[in-house]
Amino acid sequence: MSDKTRTERAYEALERLPPNVVGEIIDGELYVTPHPGTVHVRTAGQVARALWPFDEEPEQEGPGGWVLLPKTELHLGGDVLVPDLVGWRRERMPEIPDVVGVELTPDWLCEVLSPSTEHLDRTLKLAVYAREGVKHLWLVDPRPQTLEVYRLEGSRWVLLGTHPGNGPVRAEPFEAIPIELAALWER
C-alpha cells in the first residue's frame, strides 16, 4: 500500500472517531489519545491568555504581530497534528483561512503535556515540527509546573531553558513581555 493510500485511510478513520478523543496522523499511522483533562485544558487556556497581547493588532497596547489559535488541525507534509496552541507571525498569515486543516507551517506552537500525550508530543510530533520548519516550540507540563522553551536550529531542537515555578519569564519568541508562570498553574 502506498504512503498516500495509507494516509487517506488513516484520515477516513480519523473522521469517524468519537468526539471524546483526539486523532492525529503521523507517517500514515493514526494515533488516538483521550480528550485532554481539565488541568490540561485550563493550562492551555492560561498560556493563551498570557500571550493574548501578541494577538492584538499592533496599534493596540500589546506588542501584536501574531495570529494565535487553540487546537488547530495542521496538515503538514501528509501528517495531521493538533497542537494545543499554534501561532503564525501576521506577515506570514495576514488573514486566518477558513479551512479545517491549515497547511501553512506555524512559526511557534505549544504542547501541554499530560500522561497520555507526553511520549507522542516529545518524540514523533517534535520530529514532524522540526522537519516542517516550525521555528519555536514550548512544552508546558502542569504536573511539575515547568515551561520548556525550544528553538529550531538547522534540523534539531535546542533547549533554550526549562523554567520551573511561579516567577516571571521572558520566553522566545514572546520575550517582549514577561509571562507570570504562576498564572499558568492556576486552577
PDB file of N, CA and C in Angstrom, residues 96-100:
ATOM      1  N   ILE A  96      -6.774  34.745   8.644  1.00  0.00           N
ATOM      2  CA  ILE A  96      -6.966  33.339   9.017  1.00  0.00           C
ATOM      3  C   ILE A  96      -7.780  32.651   7.932  1.00  0.00           C
ATOM      4  N   PRO A  97      -7.260  31.558   7.365  1.00  0.00           N
ATOM      5  CA  PRO A  97      -8.018  30.854   6.330  1.00  0.00           C
ATOM      6  C   PRO A  97      -9.210  30.114   6.945  1.00  0.00           C
ATOM      7  N   ASP A  98     -10.280  29.986   6.189  1.00  0.00           N
ATOM      8  CA  ASP A  98     -11.477  29.274   6.631  1.00  0.00           C
ATOM      9  C   ASP A  98     -11.379  27.831   6.146  1.00  0.00           C
ATOM     10  N   VAL A  99     -10.561  27.038   6.852  1.00  0.00           N
ATOM     11  CA  VAL A  99     -10.294  25.651   6.464  1.00  0.00           C
ATOM     12  C   VAL A  99     -10.315  24.763   7.703  1.00  0.00           C
ATOM     13  N   VAL A 100     -10.452  23.463   7.483  1.00  0.00           N
ATOM     14  CA  VAL A 100     -10.375  22.506   8.583  1.00  0.00           C
ATOM     15  C   VAL A 100      -8.918  22.267   8.945  1.00  0.00           C
TER      16      VAL A 100
END
